[in-house]
């Protein structure tokens, strides 16, 4: 089955707890996925809530430790009971060779969940990222809430998006 044409849905996240809850819901869907893999791009300005969402996913997976943005290392690995999760942040990527030297490309082919902040910076620098199953866009509203929109590019992403829509009732 091939995925339908990408379509966007929008969810209002009224406070940080809502962003964490959205992440926890992603986590519960991921653990039910037999592949234990998937690629999610996280788009949005600084402070939009990308790392907060990653923290929500990790908390939902049972990870209790500190979740820091992998700003200087570009990637952080979390091995959580049978699920490998890589959290990438390409905000400070300056030299695409950093990517090749670190062998990150191999990491992505090992059946893991990859959460990628600033994918556009990686792609702009010539780093070949895998196709995102799901793309999430976060933005800040004038009243300082967060607005989340998402679209999928694959069947796996469609399954994720539809499950999330069922829980979070898109606003339009
Ligand atoms: P990014 O990784 O996109 O730069 P962070 O997640 O590091 O952003 O920071 C986002 C900030 O916004 C944090 O201070 C967090 O508490 C706050 N935040 C996250 N979600 C919401 C929300 N739904 N409403 C209001 N504030 C939020
Ligand atoms: Mg961040």
Coordinates of C-alpha atoms and ligand atoms in Angstrom, one line a residue:
X1 CA 0.0 0.0 0.0
X2 CA 1.4 3.4 -0.9
X3 CA 0.7 6.4 1.3
X4 CA -1.9 8.9 0.2
X5 CA -0.9 12.4 -0.8
X6 CA 0.7 14.2 2.1
X7 CA -1.8 16.2 4.1
X8 CA -1.3 18.5 7.0
X9 CA -3.1 18.5 10.3
X10 CA -2.8 21.0 13.1
X11 CA -2.9 20.6 16.9
X12 CA -2.9 23.3 19.6
X13 CA -0.5 22.6 22.5
X14 CA -1.7 24.9 25.2
X15 CA 1.3 24.5 27.6
X16 CA 4.5 22.6 28.0
X17 CA 2.6 19.7 29.5
X18 CA 0.6 19.4 26.3
X19 CA 3.8 19.2 24.3
X20 CA 5.2 16.5 26.6
X21 CA 1.8 14.6 26.4
X22 CA 2.0 14.7 22.6
X23 CA 5.5 13.3 22.7
X24 CA 4.3 10.6 25.1
X25 CA 1.6 9.6 22.6
X26 CA 4.2 9.3 19.9
X27 CA 6.2 7.1 22.2
X28 CA 3.3 4.8 22.8
X29 CA 2.7 4.4 19.1
X30 CA 6.4 3.7 18.4
X31 CA 6.6 0.9 21.0
X32 CA 3.6 -0.8 19.4
X33 CA 5.4 -0.6 16.0
X34 CA 7.1 -3.9 15.3
X35 CA 9.9 -2.3 13.3
X36 CA 11.0 -0.1 16.3
X37 CA 12.1 2.4 13.8
X38 CA 11.1 5.6 12.1
X39 CA 12.4 9.0 11.1
X40 CA 10.7 12.1 12.4
X41 CA 11.8 15.6 11.3
X42 CA 11.3 18.4 13.8
X43 CA 11.0 21.8 12.2
X44 CA 10.6 25.1 14.0
X45 CA 12.5 28.1 15.3
X46 CA 14.6 28.2 18.4
X47 CA 12.3 27.8 21.4
X48 CA 9.4 26.4 19.4
X49 CA 9.4 23.2 21.5
X50 CA 11.3 20.6 19.4
X51 CA 13.5 19.4 22.3
X52 CA 10.5 19.5 24.6
X53 CA 8.8 17.1 22.3
X54 CA 11.8 14.8 22.2
X55 CA 11.8 14.9 26.0
X56 CA 8.1 13.9 26.0
X57 CA 8.9 11.0 23.7
X58 CA 11.8 9.8 25.9
X59 CA 9.7 10.2 29.1
X60 CA 7.0 8.2 27.4
X61 CA 9.5 5.5 26.6
X62 CA 10.4 5.3 30.3
X63 CA 13.7 7.2 30.1
X64 CA 14.0 9.2 33.4
X65 CA 17.3 10.9 32.8
X66 CA 18.2 14.3 31.6
X67 CA 17.4 15.1 28.0
X68 CA 19.7 17.7 26.7
X69 CA 19.9 19.0 23.2
X70 CA 22.9 17.4 21.5
X71 CA 24.1 20.8 20.3
X72 CA 27.8 20.2 20.1
X73 CA 27.8 16.4 19.5
X74 CA 25.0 16.6 16.9
X75 CA 23.6 13.3 18.1
X76 CA 22.7 11.6 21.4
X77 CA 21.9 7.9 21.6
X78 CA 19.3 6.5 24.0
X79 CA 19.0 2.7 24.2
X80 CA 15.8 2.1 26.0
X81 CA 14.6 -1.5 26.4
X82 CA 14.7 -2.9 22.9
X83 CA 14.3 0.5 21.2
X84 CA 17.2 2.5 20.0
X85 CA 16.6 6.2 19.6
X86 CA 18.8 8.8 18.1
X87 CA 18.2 12.5 18.8
X88 CA 19.9 14.7 16.2
X89 CA 20.2 18.4 16.3
X90 CA 21.9 20.0 13.3
X91 CA 21.5 23.6 14.4
X92 CA 25.3 24.1 14.8
X93 CA 26.3 21.9 11.9
X94 CA 29.0 23.8 10.1
X95 CA 31.1 21.2 8.4
X96 CA 29.2 18.3 6.7
X97 CA 32.4 16.2 7.1
X98 CA 31.6 16.0 10.8
X99 CA 28.7 13.8 9.8
X100 CA 30.9 11.5 7.7
X101 CA 33.6 11.3 10.3
X102 CA 31.2 10.3 13.0
X103 CA 29.7 7.6 10.8
X104 CA 26.3 8.9 11.5
X105 CA 25.0 7.5 8.3
X106 CA 25.6 4.0 9.5
X107 CA 23.6 4.7 12.6
X108 CA 20.6 5.6 10.7
X109 CA 20.5 2.3 8.8
X110 CA 20.3 0.2 12.0
X111 CA 16.6 0.1 12.6
X112 CA 16.3 2.9 15.1
X113 CA 14.0 5.8 15.8
X114 CA 15.6 9.0 14.6
X115 CA 14.3 12.4 15.8
X116 CA 16.0 15.1 13.8
X117 CA 16.0 18.8 14.8
X118 CA 17.0 21.3 12.1
X119 CA 16.9 18.7 9.2
X120 CA 16.9 21.6 6.7
X121 CA 20.4 22.7 7.9
X122 CA 21.7 19.1 7.4
X123 CA 20.1 18.9 3.9
X124 CA 21.4 22.4 3.1
X125 CA 24.9 21.3 4.0
X126 CA 24.7 18.2 1.8
X127 CA 24.2 15.7 4.6
X128 CA 22.0 12.9 3.1
X129 CA 19.2 12.3 5.5
X130 CA 16.7 9.5 5.1
X131 CA 13.2 10.3 4.1
X132 CA 11.1 11.4 7.0
X133 CA 8.2 9.2 7.8
X134 CA 6.6 12.1 9.7
X135 CA 7.4 15.8 9.6
X136 CA 6.4 17.9 12.6
X137 CA 6.4 21.8 12.4
X138 CA 6.2 23.7 15.7
X139 CA 5.6 27.4 16.0
X140 CA 4.8 29.8 18.8
X141 CA 1.4 31.6 18.8
X142 CA 1.0 35.3 19.8
X143 CA -0.3 34.1 23.2
X144 CA 2.8 31.9 23.7
X145 CA 1.2 28.5 23.1
X146 CA 2.5 26.2 20.6
X147 CA 1.0 25.1 17.3
X148 CA 1.9 21.8 15.8
X149 CA 1.3 20.8 12.3
X150 CA 2.4 17.5 10.7
X151 CA 2.5 15.7 7.5
X152 CA 3.6 12.2 6.5
X153 CA 5.7 11.0 3.5
X154 CA 5.4 7.2 4.0
X155 CA 2.8 4.6 5.0
X156 CA 4.5 4.3 8.4
X157 CA 4.2 8.1 8.8
X158 CA 0.6 7.9 7.8
X159 CA -0.1 5.3 10.5
X160 CA 1.6 7.6 13.1
X161 CA -0.2 10.7 12.0
X162 CA -3.6 9.0 12.0
X163 CA -3.1 7.6 15.5
X164 CA -2.0 11.0 16.7
X165 CA -5.0 12.7 15.1
X166 CA -7.3 10.2 16.8
X167 CA -6.0 11.3 20.2
X168 CA -5.4 15.0 19.7
X169 CA -8.3 16.2 17.6
X170 CA -6.8 18.5 15.0
X171 CA -8.2 22.0 15.0
X172 CA -8.6 22.1 11.2
Ligands
LIG1 P1 13.6 24.1 20.6 O1 14.2 22.7 20.8 O2 12.5 24.1 19.5 O3 14.6 25.2 20.5 P2 12.8 23.9 23.4 O4 12.0 22.7 23.5 O5 14.2 23.7 23.8 O6 12.7 24.4 21.9 O7 12.2 25.1 24.3 C1 10.9 25.4 24.1 C2 10.4 26.2 25.3 O8 9.0 26.4 25.1 C3 10.7 25.6 26.6 O9 10.9 26.7 27.5 C4 9.3 25.0 27.0 O10 9.0 24.9 28.3 C5 8.4 25.8 26.2 N1 7.2 25.1 25.7 C6 7.2 23.9 25.1 N2 5.9 23.6 24.8 C7 5.1 24.6 25.1 C8 3.7 24.9 24.9 N3 2.9 24.0 24.3 N4 3.3 26.1 25.4 C9 4.1 27.0 26.0 N5 5.4 26.8 26.2 C10 5.9 25.6 25.7
LIG2 MG1 16.2 22.1 20.5

